Coordinates of N, CA and C in Angstrom, one line a residue:
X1 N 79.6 -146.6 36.4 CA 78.4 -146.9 35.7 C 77.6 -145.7 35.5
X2 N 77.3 -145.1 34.3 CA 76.3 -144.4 33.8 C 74.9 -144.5 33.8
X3 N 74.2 -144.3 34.3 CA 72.5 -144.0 33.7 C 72.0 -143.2 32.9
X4 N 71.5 -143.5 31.8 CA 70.8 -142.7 30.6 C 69.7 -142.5 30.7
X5 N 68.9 -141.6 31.0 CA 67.4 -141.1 31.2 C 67.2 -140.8 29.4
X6 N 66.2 -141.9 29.1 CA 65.5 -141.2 27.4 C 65.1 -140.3 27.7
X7 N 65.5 -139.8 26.7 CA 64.0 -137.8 26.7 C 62.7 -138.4 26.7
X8 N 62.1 -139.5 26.1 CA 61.0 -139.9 25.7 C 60.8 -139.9 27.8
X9 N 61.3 -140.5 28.7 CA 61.1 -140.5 30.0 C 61.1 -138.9 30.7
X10 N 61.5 -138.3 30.3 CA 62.1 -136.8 30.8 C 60.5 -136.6 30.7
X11 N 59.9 -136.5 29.5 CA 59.1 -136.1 28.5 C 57.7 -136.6 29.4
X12 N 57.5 -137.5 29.7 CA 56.2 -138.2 30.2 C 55.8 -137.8 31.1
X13 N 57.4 -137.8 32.1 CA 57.4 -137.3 33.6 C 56.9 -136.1 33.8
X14 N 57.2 -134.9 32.5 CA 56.8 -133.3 32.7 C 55.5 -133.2 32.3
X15 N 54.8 -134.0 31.4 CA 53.5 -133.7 30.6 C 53.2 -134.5 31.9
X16 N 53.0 -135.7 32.4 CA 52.3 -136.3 33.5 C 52.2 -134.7 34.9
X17 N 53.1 -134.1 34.9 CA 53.2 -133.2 36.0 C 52.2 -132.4 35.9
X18 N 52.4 -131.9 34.6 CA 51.3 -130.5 34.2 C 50.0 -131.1 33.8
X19 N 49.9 -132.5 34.0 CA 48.4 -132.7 33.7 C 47.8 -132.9 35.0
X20 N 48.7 -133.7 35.9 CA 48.3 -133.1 37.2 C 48.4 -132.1 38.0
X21 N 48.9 -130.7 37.7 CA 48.5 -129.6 38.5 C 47.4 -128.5 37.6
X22 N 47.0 -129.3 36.2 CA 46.1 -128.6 35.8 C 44.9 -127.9 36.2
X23 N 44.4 -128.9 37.2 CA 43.1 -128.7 37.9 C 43.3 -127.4 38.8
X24 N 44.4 -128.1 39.4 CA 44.9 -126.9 40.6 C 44.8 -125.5 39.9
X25 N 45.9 -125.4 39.3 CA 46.2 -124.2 38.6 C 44.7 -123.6 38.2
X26 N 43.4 -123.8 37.3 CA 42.3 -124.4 36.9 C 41.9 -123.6 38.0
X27 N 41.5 -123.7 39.2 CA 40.9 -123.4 40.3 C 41.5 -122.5 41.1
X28 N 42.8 -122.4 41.0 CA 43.3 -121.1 41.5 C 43.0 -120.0 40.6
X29 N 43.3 -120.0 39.3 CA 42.6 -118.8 37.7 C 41.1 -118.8 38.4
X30 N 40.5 -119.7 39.0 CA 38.9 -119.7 38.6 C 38.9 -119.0 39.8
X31 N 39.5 -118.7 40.9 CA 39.2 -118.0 42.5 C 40.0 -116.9 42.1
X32 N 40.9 -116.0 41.2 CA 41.7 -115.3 41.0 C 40.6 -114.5 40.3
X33 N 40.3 -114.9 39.2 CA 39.3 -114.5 38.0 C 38.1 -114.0 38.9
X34 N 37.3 -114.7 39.6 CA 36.3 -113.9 40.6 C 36.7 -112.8 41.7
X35 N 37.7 -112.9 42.1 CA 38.4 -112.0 42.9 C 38.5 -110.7 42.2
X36 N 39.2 -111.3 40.9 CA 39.3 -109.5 40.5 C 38.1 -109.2 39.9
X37 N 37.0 -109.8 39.4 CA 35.7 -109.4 39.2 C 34.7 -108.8 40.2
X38 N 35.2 -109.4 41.7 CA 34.6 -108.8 42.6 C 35.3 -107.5 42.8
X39 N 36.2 -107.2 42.7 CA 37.3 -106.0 43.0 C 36.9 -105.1 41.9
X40 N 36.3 -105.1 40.5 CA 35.3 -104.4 39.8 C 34.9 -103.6 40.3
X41 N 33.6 -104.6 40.9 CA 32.4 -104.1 41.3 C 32.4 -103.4 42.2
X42 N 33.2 -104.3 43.4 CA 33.7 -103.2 44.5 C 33.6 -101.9 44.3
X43 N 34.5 -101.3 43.2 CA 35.6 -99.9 42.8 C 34.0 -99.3 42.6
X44 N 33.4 -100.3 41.7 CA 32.0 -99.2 41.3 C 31.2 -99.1 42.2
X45 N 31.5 -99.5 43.2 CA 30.2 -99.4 44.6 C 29.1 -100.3 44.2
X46 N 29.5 -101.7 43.8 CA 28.2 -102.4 43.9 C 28.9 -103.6 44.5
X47 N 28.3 -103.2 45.9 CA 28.8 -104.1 46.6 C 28.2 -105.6 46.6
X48 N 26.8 -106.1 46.2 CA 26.1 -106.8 46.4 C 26.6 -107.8 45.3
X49 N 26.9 -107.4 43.8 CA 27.5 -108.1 43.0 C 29.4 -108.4 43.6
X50 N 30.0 -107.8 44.2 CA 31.1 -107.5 44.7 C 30.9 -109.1 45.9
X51 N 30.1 -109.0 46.4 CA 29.8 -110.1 47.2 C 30.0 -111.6 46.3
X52 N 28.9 -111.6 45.6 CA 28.7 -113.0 44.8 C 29.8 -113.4 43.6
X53 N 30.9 -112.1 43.4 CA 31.9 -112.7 43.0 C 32.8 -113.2 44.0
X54 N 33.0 -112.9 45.2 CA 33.9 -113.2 46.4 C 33.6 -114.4 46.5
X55 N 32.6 -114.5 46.8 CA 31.7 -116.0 47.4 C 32.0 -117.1 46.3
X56 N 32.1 -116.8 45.0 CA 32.2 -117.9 43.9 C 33.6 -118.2 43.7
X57 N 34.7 -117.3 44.2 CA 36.1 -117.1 44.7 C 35.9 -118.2 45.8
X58 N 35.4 -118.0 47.1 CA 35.6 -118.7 47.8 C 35.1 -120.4 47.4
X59 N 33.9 -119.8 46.4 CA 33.2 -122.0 46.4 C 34.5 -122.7 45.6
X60 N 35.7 -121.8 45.0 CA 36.6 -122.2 44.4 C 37.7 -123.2 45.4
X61 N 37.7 -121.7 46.5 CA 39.3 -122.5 47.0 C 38.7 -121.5 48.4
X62 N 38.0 -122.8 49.1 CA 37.8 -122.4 50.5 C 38.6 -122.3 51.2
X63 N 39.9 -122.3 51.5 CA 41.0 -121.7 51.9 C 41.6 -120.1 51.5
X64 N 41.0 -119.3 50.6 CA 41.0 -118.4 50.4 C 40.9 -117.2 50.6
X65 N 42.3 -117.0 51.9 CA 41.7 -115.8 52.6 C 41.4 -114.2 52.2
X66 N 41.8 -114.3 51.0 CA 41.8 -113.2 50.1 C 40.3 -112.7 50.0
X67 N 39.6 -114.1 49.8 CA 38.3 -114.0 49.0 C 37.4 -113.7 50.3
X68 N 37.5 -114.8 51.5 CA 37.2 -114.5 53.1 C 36.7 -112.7 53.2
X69 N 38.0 -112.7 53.4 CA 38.5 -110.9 53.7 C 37.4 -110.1 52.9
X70 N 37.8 -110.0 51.5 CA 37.3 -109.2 50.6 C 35.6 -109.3 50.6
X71 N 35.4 -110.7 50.9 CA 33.2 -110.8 51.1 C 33.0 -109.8 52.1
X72 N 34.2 -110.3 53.5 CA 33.5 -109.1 54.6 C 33.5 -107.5 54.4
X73 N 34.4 -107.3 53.4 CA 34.5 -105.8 53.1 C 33.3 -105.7 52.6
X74 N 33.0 -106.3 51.4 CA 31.3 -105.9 50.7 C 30.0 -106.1 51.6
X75 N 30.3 -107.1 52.2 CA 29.3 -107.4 53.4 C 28.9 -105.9 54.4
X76 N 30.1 -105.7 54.5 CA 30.3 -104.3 55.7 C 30.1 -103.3 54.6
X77 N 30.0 -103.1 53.7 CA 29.2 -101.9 52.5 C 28.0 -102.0 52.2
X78 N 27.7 -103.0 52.8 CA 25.9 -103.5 52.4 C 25.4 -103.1 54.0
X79 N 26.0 -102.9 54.9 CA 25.8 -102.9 56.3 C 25.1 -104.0 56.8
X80 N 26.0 -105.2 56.6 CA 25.5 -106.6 57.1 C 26.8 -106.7 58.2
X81 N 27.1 -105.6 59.0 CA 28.0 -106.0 60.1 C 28.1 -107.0 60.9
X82 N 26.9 -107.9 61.2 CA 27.2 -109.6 61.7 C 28.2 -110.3 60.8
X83 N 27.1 -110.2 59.5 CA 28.0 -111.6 58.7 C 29.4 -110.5 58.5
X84 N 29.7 -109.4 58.1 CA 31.3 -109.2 58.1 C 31.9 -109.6 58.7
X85 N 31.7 -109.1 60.4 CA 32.5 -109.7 61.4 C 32.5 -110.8 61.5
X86 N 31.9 -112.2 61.0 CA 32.3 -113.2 60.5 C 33.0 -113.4 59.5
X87 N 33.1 -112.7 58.6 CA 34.0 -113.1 57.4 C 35.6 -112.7 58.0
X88 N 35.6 -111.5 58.6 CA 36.9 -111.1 59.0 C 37.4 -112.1 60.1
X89 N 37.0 -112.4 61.1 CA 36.8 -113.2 62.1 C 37.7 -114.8 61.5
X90 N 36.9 -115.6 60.8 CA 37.6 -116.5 59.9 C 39.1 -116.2 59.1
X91 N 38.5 -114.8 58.4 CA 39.8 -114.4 57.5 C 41.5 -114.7 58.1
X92 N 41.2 -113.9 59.9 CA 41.9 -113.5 60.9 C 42.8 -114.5 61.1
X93 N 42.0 -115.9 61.1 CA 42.6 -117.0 61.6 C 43.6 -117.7 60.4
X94 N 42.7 -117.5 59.1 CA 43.7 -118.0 58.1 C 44.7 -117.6 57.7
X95 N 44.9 -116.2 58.2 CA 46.0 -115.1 57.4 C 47.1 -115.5 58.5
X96 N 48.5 -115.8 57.5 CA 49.9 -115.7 58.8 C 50.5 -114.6 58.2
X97 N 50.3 -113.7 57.4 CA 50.8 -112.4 57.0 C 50.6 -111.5 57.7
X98 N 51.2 -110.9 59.0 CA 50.8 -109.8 60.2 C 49.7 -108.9 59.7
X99 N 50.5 -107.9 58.6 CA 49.9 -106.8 58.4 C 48.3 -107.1 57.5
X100 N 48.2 -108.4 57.4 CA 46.7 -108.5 56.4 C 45.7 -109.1 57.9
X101 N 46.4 -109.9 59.0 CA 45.5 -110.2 60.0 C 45.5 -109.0 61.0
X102 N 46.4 -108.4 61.0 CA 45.8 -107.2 61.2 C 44.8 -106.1 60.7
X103 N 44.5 -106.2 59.9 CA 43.6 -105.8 58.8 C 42.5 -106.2 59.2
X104 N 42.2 -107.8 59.6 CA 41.6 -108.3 60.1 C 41.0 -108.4 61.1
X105 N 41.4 -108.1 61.9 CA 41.4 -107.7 63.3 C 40.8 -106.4 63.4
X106 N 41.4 -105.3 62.4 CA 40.8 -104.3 62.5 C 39.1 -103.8 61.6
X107 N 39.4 -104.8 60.9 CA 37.9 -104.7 60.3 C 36.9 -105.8 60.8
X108 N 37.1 -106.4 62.0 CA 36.2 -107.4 62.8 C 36.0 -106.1 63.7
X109 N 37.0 -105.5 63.8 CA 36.7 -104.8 65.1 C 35.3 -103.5 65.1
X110 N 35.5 -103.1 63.7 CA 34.9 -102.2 63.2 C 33.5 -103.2 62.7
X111 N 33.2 -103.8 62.5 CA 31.9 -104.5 62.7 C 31.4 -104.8 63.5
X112 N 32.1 -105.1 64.7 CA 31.7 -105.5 66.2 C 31.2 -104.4 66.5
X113 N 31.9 -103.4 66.6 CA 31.9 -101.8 67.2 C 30.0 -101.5 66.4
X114 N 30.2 -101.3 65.0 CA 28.7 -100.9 64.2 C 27.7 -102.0 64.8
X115 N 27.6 -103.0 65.1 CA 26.7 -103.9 65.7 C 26.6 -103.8 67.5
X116 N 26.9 -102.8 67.4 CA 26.9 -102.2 69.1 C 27.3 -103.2 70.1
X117 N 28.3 -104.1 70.0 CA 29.4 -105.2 71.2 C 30.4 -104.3 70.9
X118 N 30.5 -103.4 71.9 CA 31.7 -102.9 72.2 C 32.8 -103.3 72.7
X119 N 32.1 -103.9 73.7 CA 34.0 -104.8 74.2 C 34.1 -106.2 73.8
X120 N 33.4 -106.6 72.6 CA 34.1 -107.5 72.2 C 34.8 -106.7 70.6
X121 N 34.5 -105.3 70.3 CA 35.0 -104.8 69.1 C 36.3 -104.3 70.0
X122 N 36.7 -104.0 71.6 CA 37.6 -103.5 71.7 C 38.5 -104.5 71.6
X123 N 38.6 -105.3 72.0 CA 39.3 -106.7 71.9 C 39.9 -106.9 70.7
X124 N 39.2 -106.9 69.5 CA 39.5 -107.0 67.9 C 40.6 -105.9 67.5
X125 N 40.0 -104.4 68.6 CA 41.0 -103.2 68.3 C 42.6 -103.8 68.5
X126 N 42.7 -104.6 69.8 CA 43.4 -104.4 70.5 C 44.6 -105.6 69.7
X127 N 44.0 -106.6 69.5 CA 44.4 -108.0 68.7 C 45.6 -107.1 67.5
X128 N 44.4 -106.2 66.8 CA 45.0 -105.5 65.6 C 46.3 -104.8 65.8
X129 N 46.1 -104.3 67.0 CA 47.4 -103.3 67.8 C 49.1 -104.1 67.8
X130 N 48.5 -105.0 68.3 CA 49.5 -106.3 68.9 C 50.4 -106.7 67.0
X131 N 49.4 -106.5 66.5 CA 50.3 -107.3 65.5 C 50.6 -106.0 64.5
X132 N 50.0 -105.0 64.7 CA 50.5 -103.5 63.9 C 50.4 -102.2 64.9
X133 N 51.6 -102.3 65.5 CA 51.1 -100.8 66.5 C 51.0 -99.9 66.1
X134 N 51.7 -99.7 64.8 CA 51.7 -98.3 64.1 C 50.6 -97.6 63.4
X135 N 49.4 -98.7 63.7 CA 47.9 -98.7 62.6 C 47.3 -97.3 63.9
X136 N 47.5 -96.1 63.5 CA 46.9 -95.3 64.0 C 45.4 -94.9 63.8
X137 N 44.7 -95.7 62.9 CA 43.5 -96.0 62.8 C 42.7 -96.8 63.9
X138 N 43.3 -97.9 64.3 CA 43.0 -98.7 65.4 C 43.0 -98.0 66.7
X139 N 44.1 -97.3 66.6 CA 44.5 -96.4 67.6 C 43.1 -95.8 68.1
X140 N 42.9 -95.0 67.1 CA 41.8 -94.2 67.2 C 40.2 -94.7 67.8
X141 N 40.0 -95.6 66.9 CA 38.8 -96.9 67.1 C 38.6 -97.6 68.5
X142 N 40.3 -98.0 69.0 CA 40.1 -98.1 70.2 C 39.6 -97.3 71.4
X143 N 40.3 -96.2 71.4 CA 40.2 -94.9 72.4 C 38.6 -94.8 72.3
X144 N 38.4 -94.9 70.9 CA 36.7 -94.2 70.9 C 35.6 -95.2 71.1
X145 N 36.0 -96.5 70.8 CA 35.1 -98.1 71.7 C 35.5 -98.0 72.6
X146 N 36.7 -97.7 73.8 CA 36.8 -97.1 75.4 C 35.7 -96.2 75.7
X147 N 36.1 -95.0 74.9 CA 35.2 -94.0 75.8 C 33.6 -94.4 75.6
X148 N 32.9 -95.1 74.2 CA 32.1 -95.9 74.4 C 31.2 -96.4 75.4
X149 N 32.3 -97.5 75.6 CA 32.3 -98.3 76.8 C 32.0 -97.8 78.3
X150 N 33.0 -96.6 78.4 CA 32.7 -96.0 79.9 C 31.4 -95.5 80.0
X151 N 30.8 -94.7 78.6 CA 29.8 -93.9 78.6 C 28.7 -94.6 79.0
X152 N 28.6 -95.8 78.3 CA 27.5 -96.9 78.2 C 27.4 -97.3 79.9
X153 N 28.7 -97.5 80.5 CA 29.0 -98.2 81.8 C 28.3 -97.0 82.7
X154 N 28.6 -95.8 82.5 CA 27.9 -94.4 83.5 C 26.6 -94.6 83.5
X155 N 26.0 -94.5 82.2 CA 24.6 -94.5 81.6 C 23.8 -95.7 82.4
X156 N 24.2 -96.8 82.2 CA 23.5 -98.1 83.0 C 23.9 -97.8 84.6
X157 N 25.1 -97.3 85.2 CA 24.9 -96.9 86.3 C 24.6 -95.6 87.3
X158 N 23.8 -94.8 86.3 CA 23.0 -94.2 86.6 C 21.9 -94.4 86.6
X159 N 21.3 -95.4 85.5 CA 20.1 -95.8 85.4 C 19.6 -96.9 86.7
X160 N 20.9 -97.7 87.3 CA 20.7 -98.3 88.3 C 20.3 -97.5 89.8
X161 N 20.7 -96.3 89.5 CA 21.0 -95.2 90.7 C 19.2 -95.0 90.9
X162 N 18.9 -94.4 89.5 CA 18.1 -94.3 89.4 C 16.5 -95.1 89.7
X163 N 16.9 -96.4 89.4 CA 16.0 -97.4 89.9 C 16.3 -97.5 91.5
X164 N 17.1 -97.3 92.4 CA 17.7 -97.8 93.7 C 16.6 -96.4 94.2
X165 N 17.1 -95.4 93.5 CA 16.4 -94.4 94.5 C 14.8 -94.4 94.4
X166 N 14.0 -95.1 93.1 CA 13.3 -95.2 92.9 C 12.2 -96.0 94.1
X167 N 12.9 -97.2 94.1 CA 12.1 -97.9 95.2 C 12.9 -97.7 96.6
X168 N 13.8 -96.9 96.8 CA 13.5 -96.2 98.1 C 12.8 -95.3 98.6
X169 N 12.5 -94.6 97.8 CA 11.3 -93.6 97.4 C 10.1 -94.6 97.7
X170 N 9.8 -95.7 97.4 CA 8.5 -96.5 97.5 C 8.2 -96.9 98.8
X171 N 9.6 -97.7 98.9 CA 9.8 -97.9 100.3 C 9.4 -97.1 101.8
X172 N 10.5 -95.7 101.3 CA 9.6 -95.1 102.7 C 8.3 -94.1 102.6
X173 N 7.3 -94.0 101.2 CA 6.6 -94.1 100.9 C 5.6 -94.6 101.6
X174 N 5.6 -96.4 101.5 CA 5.2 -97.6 102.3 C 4.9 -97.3 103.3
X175 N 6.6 -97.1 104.0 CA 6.5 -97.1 105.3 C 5.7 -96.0 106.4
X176 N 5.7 -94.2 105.8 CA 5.2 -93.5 105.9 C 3.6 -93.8 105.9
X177 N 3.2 -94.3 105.1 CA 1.2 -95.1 104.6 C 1.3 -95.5 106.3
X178 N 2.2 -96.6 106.5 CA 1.8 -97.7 107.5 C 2.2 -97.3 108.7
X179 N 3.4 -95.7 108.7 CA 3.2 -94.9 110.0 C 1.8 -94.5 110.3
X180 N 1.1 -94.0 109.1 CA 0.0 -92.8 109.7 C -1.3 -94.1 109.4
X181 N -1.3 -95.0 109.0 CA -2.5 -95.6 109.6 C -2.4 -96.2 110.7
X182 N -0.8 -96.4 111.6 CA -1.1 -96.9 112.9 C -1.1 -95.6 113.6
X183 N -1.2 -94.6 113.6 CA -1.3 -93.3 114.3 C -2.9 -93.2 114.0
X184 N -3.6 -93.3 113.1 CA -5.0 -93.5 113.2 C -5.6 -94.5 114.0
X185 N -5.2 -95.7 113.8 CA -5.5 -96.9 114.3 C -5.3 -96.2 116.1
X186 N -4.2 -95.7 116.1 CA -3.9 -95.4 117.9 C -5.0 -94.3 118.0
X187 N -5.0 -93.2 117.1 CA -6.0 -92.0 117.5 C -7.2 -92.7 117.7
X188 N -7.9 -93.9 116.9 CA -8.9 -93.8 116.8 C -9.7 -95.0 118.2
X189 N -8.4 -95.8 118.8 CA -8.5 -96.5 119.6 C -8.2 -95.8 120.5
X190 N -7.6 -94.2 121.0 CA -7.7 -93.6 122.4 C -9.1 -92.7 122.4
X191 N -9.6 -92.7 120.8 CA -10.7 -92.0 120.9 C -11.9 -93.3 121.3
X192 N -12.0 -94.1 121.5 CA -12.7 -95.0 121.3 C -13.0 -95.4 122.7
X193 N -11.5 -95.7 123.8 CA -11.2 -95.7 125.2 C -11.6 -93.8 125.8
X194 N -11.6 -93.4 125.4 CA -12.1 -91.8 125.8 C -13.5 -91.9 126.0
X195 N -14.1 -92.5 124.7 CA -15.7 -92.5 124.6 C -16.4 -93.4 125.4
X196 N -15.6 -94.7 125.7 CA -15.7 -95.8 126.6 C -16.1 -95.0 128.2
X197 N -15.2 -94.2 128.4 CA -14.8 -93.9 129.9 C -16.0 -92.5 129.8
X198 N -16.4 -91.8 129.0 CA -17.4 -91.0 129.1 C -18.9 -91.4 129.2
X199 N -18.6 -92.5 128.6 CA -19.8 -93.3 128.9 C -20.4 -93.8 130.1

């Protein structure tokens, strides 16, 4: 037994299809179209417009890690390193493409680092490492958020040094005051018993 499919059925089934991925399609063009409009502006260094086409990218297709990514790059050219390192941060998670969440990783890291959290920007270094060792940029970034870090770490414990010796300094200070007024208090009570007995 044969089955005959009309074309008139072939026909309904393909126009029914494409009427329903129109929207889709529709909304991907409309997050694609802002994307490269933001990528414009980008090139010309206006990053602020570069922003609000990303963002109208993303109100398109909030799954869009392209659009994610690319806000925090303009974000981080406006020097809004919080909100970057949020956009990257998010990006990071959406992306399963190694070399773009590494990307990720490494431009969270570099916002962390410019908003002075160093060891949570080494961390981001290190994330980025793991999924691209060969990123000798990271490389770099890391070593130099380390030595950062140690410097920062010396600095506070010196500064600690410095308060310790500070109030030891007070301390026997204090204690020196409350030697020599009991050496008065004694002087002034054998002078007192002297004057007693001459009396």
């Amino acid at each position: 037994m044969k089955i005959e499919v009309k074309k008139s059925s072939v026909l309904f089934i393909v126009t029914a299809l494409i009427i329903l991925s129109a929207p889709q399609n529709a909304v991907g063009q409309g997050e694609k179209k802002h994307i490269r409009e933001g990528n414009r502006e980008y090139a010309r260094n206006n990053f602020q417009d570069s922003e609000i086409s990303y963002r109208r990218a993303t109100e398109k297709n909030k799954s869009s890690a392209d659009a994610i990514f690319n806000t925090g790059d303009a974000l981080y050219k406006q020097k809004k390193y919080d909100e970057a390192g949020s956009q990257f941060s998010e990006s990071s998670k959406m992306i399963n493409e190694k070399a773009k969440q590494s990307a990720s990783f490494y431009n969270l890291g570099n916002s962390l680092l410019m908003s002075n959290k160093i060891s949570e920007s080494i961390e981001a270094y290190k994330n980025s490492l793991k999924l691209d060792p060969g990123n000798l940029e990271a490389k770099y970034n890391l070593a130099y958020a380390q030595d950062l870090l140690k410097q920062q770490q010396e600095k506070q414990k010196q500064q600690q040094q410095g308060q310790d010796d500070q109030q030891n300094d007070q301390n026997r200070n204090e204690k020196e005051e409350d030697e020599n007024k009991e050496d008065k208090n004694q002087d002034n009570d054998q002078g007192n018993q002297q004057e007693q007995q001459n009396q």
